Amino acid sequence: MSALKLPDFQLQAGTMAFLEKHPKSLFINNEWVAAQSGKSFETRNPATGDVLAEVALASEADVDAAVSAARAAFNGAWGQTLAGDRAALLFKLADLIDEHADVLAELETLDNGKPIRVARRGDLPYVTKHLRYQAGWADKIEGSTVPVTFPNQFVYTRREPMGVVGAIIPWNFPLLMAIWKLGPALTAGNTLILKPAEQTPLTALYLADLVKIAGFPAGVVNVLPGPGQPTGAAMAKHPDINKIAFTGSTEVGRKIMEAAANSNLKRVSLELGGKSPNVIFADADVSSAIRGAQWAVFSTAGQECVAGTRLFVERAAYDQVVEGLKTQVEKMVVNHGFAEKVHVGPVITEQQMTRVVGYIEDGKKAGAEVITGGNRVENLGGGYFVQPTVFAYQDDGISIVTDEIFGPVAAVTAFDDWDELITRANDTMYGLAAGVWTRDIGKAHRYAHAVQAGTVWINGYGMIDPAAPFGGYKQSGFGREMGKEAIDLYTQVKTVWVNTQ
Ligand code: ADP
């Protein structure tokens, strides 16, 4: 396996051992079990195209088994676990993740392609910060007393767990997405079935071992690798899953809602795609704004739901921004994630690379001007690399401007006045995030209020914190993850009436 012989990087012994010896089967009821169908799938290193591992594929029967285990845990040991004890287990899990962070980061880079520096300094520390933040809520989930109009009635509310939660996650931040769901779901007292993305199952499997070591009762966390069909779809329609927490494409989000509607009306929360507007006014600190705009698109090779892919520049600053962006982007090094110098890693799969290059070709045909990039990178072995690409455009209707590409492609345009800007910025089915760069504080807030997005960054882009609620407007989804709102997302309110007469 050439993935294990990266020329300029020595993998940790723990990473090698995991790749070579771990069963990579299904984790149900604290045991590693084979898929009932005997089926498996391959996960590949996007930097080389090589197969990293063969992983068991969960089908409907396996989903049934995992749901039974999760239900039994919810009705049994986990349901009896006191809030403070739940928190203690989650803190223990966070400590274990910290202990194993180097191996987890390497597995993330192997499976996802992101630069190892980013996995180590970005994903992993954030994973445990998030877990600890959420765990801290466990013994602070309060109800309220309600002053009703009837005499002699004492009314109070309780926030109760939903039951068995299914988490279906994407491949761009594999472990982080797993923990975004696991943290609040378990904190609130639910049990969990986690389906990692089929492109990146490795860190979720490693996490399952840590869950067991931490001492969670059997059935509290179950991990079912597999693709959307059959694994994800079987979860979405399962009659005994109470909630699906999903992060992924708007198209699949729609299917999950449909499956929920046609089965048991399970609760659904959706964190979906985006096509976020990032605005630079002429009065901004333009050089900071250019760097901000650059990373808003090209971190994680553009494979972020919040990517600031539509860049609006006030006409007076337009030439300066386009020139500056071109210079900056041309300094970015495209390489595999373990290389000493790398800014942009591969995209996740060959299929995704073909899709991204297809969009680039569509952009060219539609008359957008290539400022820089515009092709795949051919000379990096068998990996799936695309040049960081910047287009200049006028027509808001072309596909590079309307569609979420999920690759390193930015589209920049000039605007002349406020009304035009707000109309064009909001002219999208998405509403996940937005950015604005200006020294005028009033204008910054006016924009933040006018733009239809769940998160707005002023003179910055892309910051996310466990304490700050995060989620979409419009077809970018609903439900807020992180912050205390994440606990609301994984609980339901019960109202209790007491006759005091
Ligand atoms: P992306 O475009 O980021 O790959 P997807 O929405 O295709 O996002 O996938 C996100 C997650 O949804 C993955 O875990 C994938 O396996 C899962 N998935 C895909 N199709 C379905 C489906 N029909 N039902 C449930 N889950 C699905």
Short mmCIF file of N, CA and C in Angstrom, two decimals, residues 26-130:
data_model
loop_
_atom_site.label_atom_id
_atom_site.label_comp_id
_atom_site.label_asym_id
_atom_site.label_seq_id
_atom_site.Cartn_x
_atom_site.Cartn_y
_atom_site.Cartn_z
N LEU A 26 -18.50 -3.55 11.97
CA LEU A 26 -19.55 -2.67 12.52
C LEU A 26 -19.41 -2.66 14.04
N PHE A 27 -19.68 -1.52 14.65
CA PHE A 27 -19.58 -1.42 16.11
C PHE A 27 -21.01 -1.32 16.66
N ILE A 28 -21.47 -2.46 17.19
CA ILE A 28 -22.84 -2.53 17.71
C ILE A 28 -22.79 -3.11 19.12
N ASN A 29 -23.43 -2.42 20.06
CA ASN A 29 -23.51 -2.92 21.43
C ASN A 29 -22.13 -3.15 22.05
N ASN A 30 -21.21 -2.25 21.75
CA ASN A 30 -19.82 -2.31 22.24
C ASN A 30 -19.03 -3.50 21.72
N GLU A 31 -19.46 -4.09 20.63
CA GLU A 31 -18.72 -5.20 20.03
C GLU A 31 -18.45 -4.91 18.55
N TRP A 32 -17.35 -5.45 18.05
CA TRP A 32 -17.08 -5.41 16.62
C TRP A 32 -17.75 -6.61 15.98
N VAL A 33 -18.67 -6.37 15.07
CA VAL A 33 -19.39 -7.50 14.46
C VAL A 33 -19.32 -7.39 12.93
N ALA A 34 -19.41 -8.54 12.29
CA ALA A 34 -19.38 -8.56 10.82
C ALA A 34 -20.70 -8.05 10.26
N ALA A 35 -20.65 -7.54 9.05
CA ALA A 35 -21.89 -7.14 8.38
C ALA A 35 -22.69 -8.41 8.07
N GLN A 36 -24.00 -8.38 8.32
CA GLN A 36 -24.80 -9.59 8.11
C GLN A 36 -24.79 -10.03 6.65
N SER A 37 -24.70 -9.07 5.76
CA SER A 37 -24.67 -9.41 4.32
C SER A 37 -23.30 -9.89 3.89
N GLY A 38 -22.29 -9.67 4.73
CA GLY A 38 -20.92 -10.00 4.34
C GLY A 38 -20.30 -8.99 3.38
N LYS A 39 -21.04 -7.91 3.09
CA LYS A 39 -20.54 -6.93 2.11
C LYS A 39 -19.53 -5.97 2.74
N SER A 40 -18.69 -5.42 1.89
CA SER A 40 -17.73 -4.42 2.37
C SER A 40 -17.52 -3.37 1.27
N PHE A 41 -16.82 -2.30 1.63
CA PHE A 41 -16.47 -1.29 0.62
C PHE A 41 -15.06 -0.79 0.89
N GLU A 42 -14.49 -0.13 -0.13
CA GLU A 42 -13.11 0.35 0.01
C GLU A 42 -13.10 1.82 0.36
N THR A 43 -12.18 2.18 1.24
CA THR A 43 -11.95 3.61 1.43
C THR A 43 -10.56 3.92 0.90
N ARG A 44 -10.47 5.05 0.18
CA ARG A 44 -9.23 5.37 -0.55
C ARG A 44 -8.55 6.62 -0.02
N ASN A 45 -7.26 6.70 -0.28
CA ASN A 45 -6.49 7.90 0.01
C ASN A 45 -6.63 8.84 -1.20
N PRO A 46 -7.28 9.98 -1.02
CA PRO A 46 -7.50 10.86 -2.19
C PRO A 46 -6.21 11.47 -2.75
N ALA A 47 -5.12 11.42 -1.97
CA ALA A 47 -3.87 11.98 -2.47
C ALA A 47 -3.15 11.03 -3.41
N THR A 48 -3.52 9.73 -3.37
CA THR A 48 -2.84 8.75 -4.22
C THR A 48 -3.81 7.90 -5.03
N GLY A 49 -5.05 7.85 -4.59
CA GLY A 49 -6.02 6.96 -5.22
C GLY A 49 -5.94 5.54 -4.70
N ASP A 50 -4.98 5.27 -3.77
CA ASP A 50 -4.81 3.90 -3.27
C ASP A 50 -5.87 3.51 -2.24
N VAL A 51 -6.18 2.22 -2.20
CA VAL A 51 -7.11 1.72 -1.19
C VAL A 51 -6.41 1.71 0.17
N LEU A 52 -7.05 2.33 1.16
CA LEU A 52 -6.50 2.35 2.52
C LEU A 52 -7.00 1.16 3.32
N ALA A 53 -8.27 0.82 3.12
CA ALA A 53 -8.86 -0.25 3.92
C ALA A 53 -10.14 -0.74 3.28
N GLU A 54 -10.49 -1.94 3.64
CA GLU A 54 -11.74 -2.58 3.25
C GLU A 54 -12.61 -2.52 4.52
N VAL A 55 -13.79 -1.96 4.40
CA VAL A 55 -14.60 -1.70 5.59
C VAL A 55 -15.95 -2.40 5.44
N ALA A 56 -16.43 -3.00 6.52
CA ALA A 56 -17.74 -3.67 6.49
C ALA A 56 -18.84 -2.67 6.14
N LEU A 57 -19.81 -3.15 5.38
CA LEU A 57 -20.91 -2.27 4.91
C LEU A 57 -22.21 -2.68 5.62
N ALA A 58 -22.78 -1.74 6.36
CA ALA A 58 -24.00 -2.05 7.11
C ALA A 58 -25.22 -1.99 6.20
N SER A 59 -26.06 -3.01 6.30
CA SER A 59 -27.30 -3.00 5.52
C SER A 59 -28.48 -2.89 6.49
N GLU A 60 -29.69 -3.05 5.96
CA GLU A 60 -30.89 -2.85 6.80
C GLU A 60 -30.89 -3.71 8.05
N ALA A 61 -30.48 -4.98 7.90
CA ALA A 61 -30.50 -5.89 9.05
C ALA A 61 -29.55 -5.40 10.14
N ASP A 62 -28.41 -4.84 9.72
CA ASP A 62 -27.45 -4.32 10.70
C ASP A 62 -28.00 -3.06 11.37
N VAL A 63 -28.71 -2.26 10.59
CA VAL A 63 -29.33 -1.06 11.19
C VAL A 63 -30.35 -1.51 12.24
N ASP A 64 -31.12 -2.53 11.92
CA ASP A 64 -32.08 -3.06 12.91
C ASP A 64 -31.36 -3.48 14.20
N ALA A 65 -30.25 -4.20 14.03
CA ALA A 65 -29.52 -4.69 15.22
C ALA A 65 -28.99 -3.51 16.04
N ALA A 66 -28.48 -2.50 15.35
CA ALA A 66 -27.93 -1.34 16.07
C ALA A 66 -29.05 -0.57 16.78
N VAL A 67 -30.20 -0.47 16.11
CA VAL A 67 -31.32 0.25 16.74
C VAL A 67 -31.80 -0.52 17.98
N SER A 68 -31.85 -1.84 17.90
CA SER A 68 -32.26 -2.63 19.08
C SER A 68 -31.30 -2.39 20.24
N ALA A 69 -30.00 -2.39 19.93
CA ALA A 69 -29.00 -2.17 20.99
C ALA A 69 -29.14 -0.78 21.59
N ALA A 70 -29.32 0.20 20.70
CA ALA A 70 -29.44 1.59 21.17
C ALA A 70 -30.72 1.78 21.98
N ARG A 71 -31.79 1.13 21.56
CA ARG A 71 -33.06 1.24 22.30
C ARG A 71 -32.93 0.60 23.68
N ALA A 72 -32.29 -0.57 23.71
CA ALA A 72 -32.13 -1.27 25.00
C ALA A 72 -31.28 -0.41 25.95
N ALA A 73 -30.24 0.21 25.42
CA ALA A 73 -29.40 1.06 26.28
C ALA A 73 -30.19 2.27 26.78
N PHE A 74 -31.01 2.83 25.88
CA PHE A 74 -31.80 4.00 26.27
C PHE A 74 -32.80 3.63 27.36
N ASN A 75 -33.44 2.49 27.19
CA ASN A 75 -34.43 2.05 28.20
C ASN A 75 -33.75 1.50 29.45
N GLY A 76 -32.47 1.16 29.35
CA GLY A 76 -31.79 0.52 30.46
C GLY A 76 -30.70 1.38 31.07
N ALA A 77 -29.46 0.87 30.97
CA ALA A 77 -28.34 1.48 31.71
C ALA A 77 -28.17 2.97 31.45
N TRP A 78 -28.24 3.37 30.19
CA TRP A 78 -27.98 4.80 29.88
C TRP A 78 -29.09 5.68 30.41
N GLY A 79 -30.31 5.18 30.31
CA GLY A 79 -31.45 5.93 30.83
C GLY A 79 -31.34 6.16 32.33
N GLN A 80 -30.64 5.26 33.01
CA GLN A 80 -30.48 5.39 34.47
C GLN A 80 -29.25 6.23 34.84
N THR A 81 -28.41 6.51 33.88
CA THR A 81 -27.15 7.22 34.20
C THR A 81 -27.45 8.67 34.54
N LEU A 82 -26.91 9.12 35.66
CA LEU A 82 -27.17 10.50 36.08
C LEU A 82 -26.39 11.48 35.20
N ALA A 83 -26.93 12.69 35.11
CA ALA A 83 -26.36 13.69 34.19
C ALA A 83 -24.86 13.89 34.43
N GLY A 84 -24.48 14.01 35.70
CA GLY A 84 -23.07 14.24 36.00
C GLY A 84 -22.20 13.07 35.57
N ASP A 85 -22.76 11.86 35.66
CA ASP A 85 -21.99 10.67 35.25
C ASP A 85 -21.88 10.60 33.72
N ARG A 86 -22.94 11.06 33.04
CA ARG A 86 -22.84 11.14 31.57
C ARG A 86 -21.72 12.10 31.19
N ALA A 87 -21.70 13.24 31.87
CA ALA A 87 -20.66 14.25 31.57
C ALA A 87 -19.27 13.66 31.83
N ALA A 88 -19.14 12.92 32.94
CA ALA A 88 -17.81 12.37 33.29
C ALA A 88 -17.33 11.43 32.17
N LEU A 89 -18.23 10.62 31.63
CA LEU A 89 -17.84 9.71 30.54
C LEU A 89 -17.43 10.51 29.30
N LEU A 90 -18.16 11.58 29.02
CA LEU A 90 -17.82 12.39 27.84
C LEU A 90 -16.47 13.10 28.03
N PHE A 91 -16.21 13.56 29.24
CA PHE A 91 -14.89 14.17 29.51
C PHE A 91 -13.78 13.13 29.36
N LYS A 92 -14.07 11.92 29.81
CA LYS A 92 -13.08 10.83 29.67
C LYS A 92 -12.81 10.58 28.18
N LEU A 93 -13.88 10.56 27.41
CA LEU A 93 -13.72 10.34 25.96
C LEU A 93 -12.86 11.46 25.35
N ALA A 94 -13.11 12.70 25.79
CA ALA A 94 -12.32 13.83 25.27
C ALA A 94 -10.84 13.62 25.63
N ASP A 95 -10.56 13.18 26.86
CA ASP A 95 -9.15 12.94 27.25
C ASP A 95 -8.53 11.85 26.36
N LEU A 96 -9.29 10.81 26.10
CA LEU A 96 -8.77 9.72 25.26
C LEU A 96 -8.49 10.21 23.84
N ILE A 97 -9.39 11.05 23.33
CA ILE A 97 -9.16 11.60 21.97
C ILE A 97 -7.88 12.43 21.97
N ASP A 98 -7.69 13.23 23.02
CA ASP A 98 -6.44 14.01 23.10
C ASP A 98 -5.22 13.09 23.10
N GLU A 99 -5.31 12.01 23.87
CA GLU A 99 -4.18 11.06 23.94
C GLU A 99 -3.88 10.45 22.58
N HIS A 100 -4.92 10.22 21.81
CA HIS A 100 -4.74 9.54 20.52
C HIS A 100 -4.76 10.53 19.34
N ALA A 101 -4.58 11.82 19.65
CA ALA A 101 -4.78 12.86 18.63
C ALA A 101 -3.84 12.71 17.43
N ASP A 102 -2.59 12.32 17.68
CA ASP A 102 -1.65 12.24 16.56
C ASP A 102 -2.07 11.18 15.56
N VAL A 103 -2.51 10.04 16.09
CA VAL A 103 -2.95 8.96 15.19
C VAL A 103 -4.24 9.37 14.48
N LEU A 104 -5.16 9.94 15.22
CA LEU A 104 -6.43 10.36 14.61
C LEU A 104 -6.19 11.38 13.51
N ALA A 105 -5.26 12.31 13.75
CA ALA A 105 -4.97 13.33 12.73
C ALA A 105 -4.39 12.67 11.48
N GLU A 106 -3.51 11.70 11.67
CA GLU A 106 -2.93 11.03 10.50
C GLU A 106 -4.00 10.26 9.73
N LEU A 107 -4.87 9.59 10.46
CA LEU A 107 -5.93 8.85 9.77
C LEU A 107 -6.84 9.80 8.99
N GLU A 108 -7.08 10.98 9.58
CA GLU A 108 -7.92 11.96 8.90
C GLU A 108 -7.26 12.42 7.60
N THR A 109 -5.96 12.68 7.68
CA THR A 109 -5.25 13.13 6.47
C THR A 109 -5.20 12.02 5.42
N LEU A 110 -4.99 10.79 5.86
CA LEU A 110 -4.95 9.68 4.90
C LEU A 110 -6.31 9.51 4.21
N ASP A 111 -7.37 9.59 5.00
CA ASP A 111 -8.70 9.25 4.47
C ASP A 111 -9.34 10.43 3.74
N ASN A 112 -9.09 11.64 4.25
CA ASN A 112 -9.76 12.83 3.70
C ASN A 112 -8.85 13.64 2.78
N GLY A 113 -7.54 13.61 3.02
CA GLY A 113 -6.60 14.34 2.17
C GLY A 113 -6.16 15.68 2.72
N LYS A 114 -6.81 16.16 3.80
CA LYS A 114 -6.47 17.52 4.27
C LYS A 114 -5.04 17.57 4.81
N PRO A 115 -4.39 18.75 4.74
CA PRO A 115 -3.03 18.85 5.26
C PRO A 115 -2.95 18.39 6.72
N ILE A 116 -1.90 17.65 7.05
CA ILE A 116 -1.75 17.10 8.40
C ILE A 116 -1.70 18.24 9.45
N ARG A 117 -1.10 19.35 9.06
CA ARG A 117 -1.05 20.51 9.96
C ARG A 117 -2.47 20.95 10.33
N VAL A 118 -3.36 20.93 9.36
CA VAL A 118 -4.75 21.35 9.59
C VAL A 118 -5.46 20.32 10.47
N ALA A 119 -5.23 19.04 10.18
CA ALA A 119 -5.87 17.99 10.99
C ALA A 119 -5.40 18.08 12.44
N ARG A 120 -4.09 18.31 12.62
CA ARG A 120 -3.53 18.35 13.98
C ARG A 120 -3.91 19.61 14.74
N ARG A 121 -3.77 20.76 14.04
CA ARG A 121 -3.96 22.02 14.77
C ARG A 121 -5.36 22.57 14.66
N GLY A 122 -6.11 22.07 13.69
CA GLY A 122 -7.47 22.55 13.50
C GLY A 122 -8.47 21.52 14.01
N ASP A 123 -8.65 20.45 13.24
CA ASP A 123 -9.72 19.48 13.54
C ASP A 123 -9.61 18.90 14.96
N LEU A 124 -8.44 18.34 15.30
CA LEU A 124 -8.37 17.57 16.55
C LEU A 124 -8.59 18.42 17.81
N PRO A 125 -7.91 19.55 17.96
CA PRO A 125 -8.17 20.36 19.15
C PRO A 125 -9.63 20.81 19.22
N TYR A 126 -10.20 21.07 18.06
CA TYR A 126 -11.57 21.54 18.04
C TYR A 126 -12.55 20.42 18.43
N VAL A 127 -12.21 19.20 18.06
CA VAL A 127 -13.03 18.04 18.42
C VAL A 127 -13.19 17.98 19.95
N THR A 128 -12.09 18.08 20.66
CA THR A 128 -12.18 17.89 22.11
C THR A 128 -12.73 19.15 22.80
N LYS A 129 -12.45 20.32 22.23
CA LYS A 129 -13.06 21.54 22.79
C LYS A 129 -14.58 21.42 22.72
N HIS A 130 -15.04 20.93 21.58
CA HIS A 130 -16.48 20.82 21.37
C HIS A 130 -17.09 19.79 22.33
#
